[in-house]
Short mmCIF file of N, CA and C in Angstrom, two decimals:
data_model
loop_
_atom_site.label_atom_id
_atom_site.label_comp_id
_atom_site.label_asym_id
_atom_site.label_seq_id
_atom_site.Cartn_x
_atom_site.Cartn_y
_atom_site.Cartn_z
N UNK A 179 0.85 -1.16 0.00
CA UNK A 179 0.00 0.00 0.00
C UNK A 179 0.90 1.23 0.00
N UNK A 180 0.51 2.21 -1.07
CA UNK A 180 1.45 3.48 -0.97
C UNK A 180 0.28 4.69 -1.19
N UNK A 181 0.61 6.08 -0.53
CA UNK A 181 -0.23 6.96 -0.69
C UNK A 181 -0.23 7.17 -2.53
N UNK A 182 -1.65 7.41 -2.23
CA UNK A 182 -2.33 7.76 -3.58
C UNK A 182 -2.97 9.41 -3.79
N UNK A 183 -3.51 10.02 -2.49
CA UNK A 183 -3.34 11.42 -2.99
C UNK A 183 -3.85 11.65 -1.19
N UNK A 184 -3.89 12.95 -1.16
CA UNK A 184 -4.28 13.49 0.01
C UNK A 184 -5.72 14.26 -0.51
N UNK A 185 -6.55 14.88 0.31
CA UNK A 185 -8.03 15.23 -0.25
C UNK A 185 -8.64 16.55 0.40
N UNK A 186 -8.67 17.79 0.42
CA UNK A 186 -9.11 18.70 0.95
C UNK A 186 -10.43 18.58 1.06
N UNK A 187 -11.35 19.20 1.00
CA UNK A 187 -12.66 20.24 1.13
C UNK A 187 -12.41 21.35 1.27
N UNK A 188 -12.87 22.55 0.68
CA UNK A 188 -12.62 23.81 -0.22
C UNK A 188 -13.49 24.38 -0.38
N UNK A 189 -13.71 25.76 0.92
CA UNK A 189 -14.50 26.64 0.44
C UNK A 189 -14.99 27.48 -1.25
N UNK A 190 -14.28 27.34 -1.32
CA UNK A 190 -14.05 28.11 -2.81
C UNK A 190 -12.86 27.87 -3.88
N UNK A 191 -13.89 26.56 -4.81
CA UNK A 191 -12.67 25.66 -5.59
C UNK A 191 -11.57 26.97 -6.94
N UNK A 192 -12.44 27.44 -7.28
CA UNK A 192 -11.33 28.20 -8.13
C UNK A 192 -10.43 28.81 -7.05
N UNK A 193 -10.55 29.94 -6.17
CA UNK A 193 -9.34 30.47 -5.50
C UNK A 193 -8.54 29.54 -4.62
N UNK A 194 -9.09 28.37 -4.67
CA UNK A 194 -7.98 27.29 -3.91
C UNK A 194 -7.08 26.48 -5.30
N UNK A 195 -7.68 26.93 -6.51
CA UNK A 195 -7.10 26.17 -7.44
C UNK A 195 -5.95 27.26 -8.00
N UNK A 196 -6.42 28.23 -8.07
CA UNK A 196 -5.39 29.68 -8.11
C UNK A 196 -4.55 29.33 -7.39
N UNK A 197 -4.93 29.19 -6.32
CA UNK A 197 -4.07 29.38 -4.76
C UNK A 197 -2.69 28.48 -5.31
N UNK A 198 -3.19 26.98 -5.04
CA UNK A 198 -2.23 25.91 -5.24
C UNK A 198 -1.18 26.10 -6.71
N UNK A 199 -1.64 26.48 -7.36
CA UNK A 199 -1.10 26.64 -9.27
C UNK A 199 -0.27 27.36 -9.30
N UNK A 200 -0.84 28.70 -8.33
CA UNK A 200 0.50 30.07 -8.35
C UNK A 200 1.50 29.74 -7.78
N UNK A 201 1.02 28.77 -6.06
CA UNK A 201 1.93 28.95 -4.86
C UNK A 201 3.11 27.85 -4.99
N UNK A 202 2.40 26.93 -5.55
CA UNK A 202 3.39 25.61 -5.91
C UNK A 202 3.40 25.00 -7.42
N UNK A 203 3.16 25.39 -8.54
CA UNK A 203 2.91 25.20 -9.82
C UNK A 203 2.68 23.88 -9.84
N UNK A 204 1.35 23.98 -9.43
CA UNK A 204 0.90 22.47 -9.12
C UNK A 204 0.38 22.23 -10.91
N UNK A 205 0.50 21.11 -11.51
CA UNK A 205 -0.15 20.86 -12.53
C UNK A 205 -1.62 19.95 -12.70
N UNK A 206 -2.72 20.81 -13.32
CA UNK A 206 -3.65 20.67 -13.20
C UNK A 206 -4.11 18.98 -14.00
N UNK A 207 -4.53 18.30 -12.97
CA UNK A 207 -4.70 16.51 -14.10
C UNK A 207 -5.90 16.52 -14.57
N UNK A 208 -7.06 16.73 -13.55
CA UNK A 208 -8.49 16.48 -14.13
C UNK A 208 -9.73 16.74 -12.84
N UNK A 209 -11.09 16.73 -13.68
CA UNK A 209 -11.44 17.39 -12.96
C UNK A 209 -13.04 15.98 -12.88
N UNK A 210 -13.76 15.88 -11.75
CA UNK A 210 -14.34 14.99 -11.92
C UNK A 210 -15.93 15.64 -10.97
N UNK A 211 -16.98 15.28 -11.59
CA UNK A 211 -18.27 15.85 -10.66
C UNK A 211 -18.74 14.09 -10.11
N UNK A 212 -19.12 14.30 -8.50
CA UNK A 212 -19.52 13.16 -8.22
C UNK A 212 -20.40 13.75 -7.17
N UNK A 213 -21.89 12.89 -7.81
CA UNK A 213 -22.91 13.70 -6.70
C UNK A 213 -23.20 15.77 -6.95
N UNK A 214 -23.05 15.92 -5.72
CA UNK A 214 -23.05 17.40 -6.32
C UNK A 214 -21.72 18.05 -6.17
N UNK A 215 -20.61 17.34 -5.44
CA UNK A 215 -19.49 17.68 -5.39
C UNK A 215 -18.74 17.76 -6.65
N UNK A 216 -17.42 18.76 -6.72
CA UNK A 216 -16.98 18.84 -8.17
C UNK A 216 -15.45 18.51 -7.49
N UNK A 217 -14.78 18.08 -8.03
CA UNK A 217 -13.45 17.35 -7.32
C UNK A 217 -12.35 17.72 -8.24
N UNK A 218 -11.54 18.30 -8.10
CA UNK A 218 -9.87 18.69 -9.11
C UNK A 218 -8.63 17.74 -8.27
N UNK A 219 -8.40 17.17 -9.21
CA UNK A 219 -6.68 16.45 -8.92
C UNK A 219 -5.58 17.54 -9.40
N UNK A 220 -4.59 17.79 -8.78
CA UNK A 220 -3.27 18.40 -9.11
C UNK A 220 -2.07 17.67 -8.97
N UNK A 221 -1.19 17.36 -10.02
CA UNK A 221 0.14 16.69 -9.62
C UNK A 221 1.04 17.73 -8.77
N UNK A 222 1.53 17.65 -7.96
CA UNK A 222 2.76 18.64 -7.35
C UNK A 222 4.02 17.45 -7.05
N UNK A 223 4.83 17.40 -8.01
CA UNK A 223 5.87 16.30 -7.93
C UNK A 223 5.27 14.90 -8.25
N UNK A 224 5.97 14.56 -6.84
CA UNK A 224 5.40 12.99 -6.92
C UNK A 224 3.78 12.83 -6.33
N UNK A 225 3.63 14.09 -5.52
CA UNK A 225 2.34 14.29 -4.50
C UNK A 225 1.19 14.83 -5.74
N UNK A 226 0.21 13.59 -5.29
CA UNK A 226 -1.39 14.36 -5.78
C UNK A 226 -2.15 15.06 -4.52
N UNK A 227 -2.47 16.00 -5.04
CA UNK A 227 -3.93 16.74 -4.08
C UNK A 227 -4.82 16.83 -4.99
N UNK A 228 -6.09 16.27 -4.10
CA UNK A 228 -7.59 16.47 -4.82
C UNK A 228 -8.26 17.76 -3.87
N UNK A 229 -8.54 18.67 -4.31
CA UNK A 229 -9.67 19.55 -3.70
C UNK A 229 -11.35 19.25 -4.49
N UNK A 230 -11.74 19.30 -3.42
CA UNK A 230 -13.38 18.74 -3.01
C UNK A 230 -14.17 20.40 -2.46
N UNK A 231 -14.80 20.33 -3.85
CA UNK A 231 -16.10 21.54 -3.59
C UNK A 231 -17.28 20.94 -3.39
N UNK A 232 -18.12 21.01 -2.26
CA UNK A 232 -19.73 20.71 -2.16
C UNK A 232 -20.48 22.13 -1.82
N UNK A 233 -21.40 22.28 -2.03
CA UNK A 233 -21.91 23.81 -2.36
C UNK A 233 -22.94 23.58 -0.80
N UNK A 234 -22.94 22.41 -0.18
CA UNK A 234 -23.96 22.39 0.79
C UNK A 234 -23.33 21.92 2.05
N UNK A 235 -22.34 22.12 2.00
CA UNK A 235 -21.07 21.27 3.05
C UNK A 235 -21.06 21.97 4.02
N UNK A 236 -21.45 22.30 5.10
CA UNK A 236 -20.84 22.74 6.28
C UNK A 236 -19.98 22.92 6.88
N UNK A 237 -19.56 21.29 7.27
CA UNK A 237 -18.17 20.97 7.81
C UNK A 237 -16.96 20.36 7.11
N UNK A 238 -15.64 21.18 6.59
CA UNK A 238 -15.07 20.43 6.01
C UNK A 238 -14.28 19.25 6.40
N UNK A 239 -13.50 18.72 6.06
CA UNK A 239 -12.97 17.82 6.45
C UNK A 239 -11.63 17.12 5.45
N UNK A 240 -11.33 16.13 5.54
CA UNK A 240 -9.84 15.89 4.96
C UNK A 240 -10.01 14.26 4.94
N UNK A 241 -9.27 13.88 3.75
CA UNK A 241 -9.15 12.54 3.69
C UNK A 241 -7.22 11.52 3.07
N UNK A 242 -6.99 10.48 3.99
CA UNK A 242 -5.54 10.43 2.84
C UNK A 242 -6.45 9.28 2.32
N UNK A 243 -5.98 8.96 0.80
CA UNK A 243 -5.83 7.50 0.54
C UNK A 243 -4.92 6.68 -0.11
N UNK A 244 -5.46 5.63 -0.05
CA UNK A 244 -4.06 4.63 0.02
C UNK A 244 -4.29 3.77 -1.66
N UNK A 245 -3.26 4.01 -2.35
CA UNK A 245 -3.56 3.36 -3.49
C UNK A 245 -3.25 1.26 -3.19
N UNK A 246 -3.91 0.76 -3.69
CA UNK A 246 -4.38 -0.83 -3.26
C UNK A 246 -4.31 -1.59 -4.55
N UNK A 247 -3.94 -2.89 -4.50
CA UNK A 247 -3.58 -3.51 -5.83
C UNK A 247 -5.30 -4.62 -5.95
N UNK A 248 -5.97 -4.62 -4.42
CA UNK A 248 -7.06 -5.22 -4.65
C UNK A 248 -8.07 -4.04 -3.87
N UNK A 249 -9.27 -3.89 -3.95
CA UNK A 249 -10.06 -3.08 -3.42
C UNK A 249 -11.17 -4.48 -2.63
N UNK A 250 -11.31 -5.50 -3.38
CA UNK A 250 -12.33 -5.98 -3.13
C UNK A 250 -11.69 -6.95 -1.12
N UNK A 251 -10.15 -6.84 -1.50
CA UNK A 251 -9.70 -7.38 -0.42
C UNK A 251 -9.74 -6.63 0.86
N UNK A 252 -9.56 -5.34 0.70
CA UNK A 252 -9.93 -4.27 1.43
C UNK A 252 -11.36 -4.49 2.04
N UNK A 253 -12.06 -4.06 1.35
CA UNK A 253 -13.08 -4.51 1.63
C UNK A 253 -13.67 -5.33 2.10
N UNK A 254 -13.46 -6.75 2.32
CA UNK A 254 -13.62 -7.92 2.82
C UNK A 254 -13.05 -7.60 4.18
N UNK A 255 -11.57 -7.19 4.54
CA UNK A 255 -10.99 -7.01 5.50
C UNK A 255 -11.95 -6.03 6.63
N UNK A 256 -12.39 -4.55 5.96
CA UNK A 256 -13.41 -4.21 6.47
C UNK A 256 -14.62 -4.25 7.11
N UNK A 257 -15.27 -5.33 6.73
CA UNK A 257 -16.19 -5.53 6.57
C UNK A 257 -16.46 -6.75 7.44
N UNK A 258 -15.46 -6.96 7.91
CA UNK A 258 -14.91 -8.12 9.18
C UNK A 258 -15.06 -7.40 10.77
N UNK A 259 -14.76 -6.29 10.35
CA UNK A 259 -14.22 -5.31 11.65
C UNK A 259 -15.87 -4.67 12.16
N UNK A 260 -16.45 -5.05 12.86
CA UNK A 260 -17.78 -4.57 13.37
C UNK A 260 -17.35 -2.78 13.51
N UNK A 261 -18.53 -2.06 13.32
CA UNK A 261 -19.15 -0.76 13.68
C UNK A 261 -18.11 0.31 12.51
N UNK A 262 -17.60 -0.44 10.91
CA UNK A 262 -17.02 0.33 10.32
C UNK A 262 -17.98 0.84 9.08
N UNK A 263 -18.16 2.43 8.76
CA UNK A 263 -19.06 2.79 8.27
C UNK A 263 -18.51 2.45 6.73
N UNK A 264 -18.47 1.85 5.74
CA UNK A 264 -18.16 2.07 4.30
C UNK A 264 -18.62 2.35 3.60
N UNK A 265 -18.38 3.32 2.49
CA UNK A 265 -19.54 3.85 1.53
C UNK A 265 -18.42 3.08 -0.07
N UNK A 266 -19.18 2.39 -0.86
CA UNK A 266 -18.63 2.24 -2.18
C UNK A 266 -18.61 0.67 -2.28
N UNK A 267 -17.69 -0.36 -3.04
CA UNK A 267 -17.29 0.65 -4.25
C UNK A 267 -17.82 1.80 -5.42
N UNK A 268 -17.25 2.59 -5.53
CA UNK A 268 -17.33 3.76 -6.51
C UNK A 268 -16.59 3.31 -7.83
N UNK A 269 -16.88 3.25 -9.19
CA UNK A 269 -15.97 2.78 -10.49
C UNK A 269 -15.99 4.71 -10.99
N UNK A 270 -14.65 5.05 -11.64
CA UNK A 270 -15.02 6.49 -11.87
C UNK A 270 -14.36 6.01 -13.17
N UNK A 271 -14.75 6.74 -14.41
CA UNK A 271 -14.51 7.13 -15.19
C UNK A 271 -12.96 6.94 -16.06
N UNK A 272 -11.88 7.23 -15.08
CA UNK A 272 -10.69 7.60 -15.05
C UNK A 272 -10.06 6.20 -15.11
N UNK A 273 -10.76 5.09 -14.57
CA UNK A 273 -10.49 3.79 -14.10
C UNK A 273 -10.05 3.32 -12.75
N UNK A 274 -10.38 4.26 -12.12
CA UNK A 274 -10.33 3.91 -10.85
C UNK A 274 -11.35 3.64 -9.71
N UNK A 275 -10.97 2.52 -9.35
CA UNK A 275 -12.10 2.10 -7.62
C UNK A 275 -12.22 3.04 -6.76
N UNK A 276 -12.71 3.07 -6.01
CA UNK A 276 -12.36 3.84 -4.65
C UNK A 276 -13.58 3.25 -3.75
N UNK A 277 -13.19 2.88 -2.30
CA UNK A 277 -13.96 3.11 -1.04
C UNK A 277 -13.47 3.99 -0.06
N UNK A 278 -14.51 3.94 0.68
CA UNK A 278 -14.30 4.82 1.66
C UNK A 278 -14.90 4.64 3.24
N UNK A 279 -14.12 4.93 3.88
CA UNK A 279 -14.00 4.95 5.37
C UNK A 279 -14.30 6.08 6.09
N UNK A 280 -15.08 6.44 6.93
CA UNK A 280 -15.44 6.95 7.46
C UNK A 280 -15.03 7.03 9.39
N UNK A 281 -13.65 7.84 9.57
CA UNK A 281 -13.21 7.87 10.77
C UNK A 281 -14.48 8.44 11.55
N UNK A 282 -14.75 9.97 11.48
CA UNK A 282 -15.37 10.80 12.00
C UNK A 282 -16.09 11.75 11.29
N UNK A 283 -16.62 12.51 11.38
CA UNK A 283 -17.28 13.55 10.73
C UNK A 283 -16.41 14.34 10.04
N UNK A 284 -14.85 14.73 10.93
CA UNK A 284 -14.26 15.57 9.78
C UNK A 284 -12.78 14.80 8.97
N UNK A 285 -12.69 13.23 9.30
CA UNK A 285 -11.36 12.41 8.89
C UNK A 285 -12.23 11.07 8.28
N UNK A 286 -12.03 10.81 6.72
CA UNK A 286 -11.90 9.73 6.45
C UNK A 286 -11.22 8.95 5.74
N UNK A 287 -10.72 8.01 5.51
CA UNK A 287 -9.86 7.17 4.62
C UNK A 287 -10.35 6.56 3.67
N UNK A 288 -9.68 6.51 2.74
CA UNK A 288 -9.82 6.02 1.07
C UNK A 288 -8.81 5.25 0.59
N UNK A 289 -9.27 4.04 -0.16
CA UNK A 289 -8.70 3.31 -0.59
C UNK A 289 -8.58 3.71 -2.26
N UNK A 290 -7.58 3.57 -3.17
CA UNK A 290 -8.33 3.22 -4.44
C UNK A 290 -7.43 2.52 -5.18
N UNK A 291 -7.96 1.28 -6.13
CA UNK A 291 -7.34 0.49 -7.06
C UNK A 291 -7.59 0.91 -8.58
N UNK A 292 -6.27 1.70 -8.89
CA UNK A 292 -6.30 2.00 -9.95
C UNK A 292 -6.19 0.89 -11.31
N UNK A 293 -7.12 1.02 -12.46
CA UNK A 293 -7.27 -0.55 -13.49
C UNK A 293 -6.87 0.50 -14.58
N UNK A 294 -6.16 -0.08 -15.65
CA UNK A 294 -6.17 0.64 -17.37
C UNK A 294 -7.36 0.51 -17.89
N UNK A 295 -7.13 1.46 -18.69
CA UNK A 295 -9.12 1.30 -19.05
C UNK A 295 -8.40 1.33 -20.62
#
């Protein structure tokens, strides 16, 4: 398991996308709508950051995840462990899995198994 990106929530996705582009010439990868959230990946080196806009979000919050060569094993492993909240799998577009873990209201963890499409 190796990190796969880190994940904000973002009052205001363009001036956080300004923000990051000017401050660290982050390069812009792609941009993805899920639900009503609108989500931007940035390469900065070897490091991805995703910033996460929801227009109805209250509380933000932060997520790392962990890139995984199986998701479904994850999952199983999970799913063993009584009182763990999981939302997914999710298939996106891009070719990638993702679940998700739910620490607390403002920390959760993400898995995702990236496939070639």
């Amino acid at each position: 398991m190796k990190l796969h990106h880190i994940g904000i929530d973002v009052v205001d996705l363009d001036k956080s996308t300004e923000y990051i582009q000017s401050t660290y010439q982050a390069r812009f990868l792609f941009e993805i709508t899920f639900g009503e959230e609108t989500i931007r990946f940035f390469q900065l080196n070897e490091f991805v950051l995703e910033l996460i806009y929801h227009p109805a979000k209250e509380q933000l919050s932060c997520h790392i995840a962990w890139q995984v060569d199986s998701i479904h094993h994850i999952l199983n492993h999970l799913e063993s462990v009584d009182g763990n909240q999981v939302e997914g799998p999710y298939q996106f577009e891009n070719g990638w899995t993702s679940i998700f873990l739910e620490v607390d209201e403002e920390l959760y963890i993400e898995w995702v198994e990236e496939t070639s499409l």
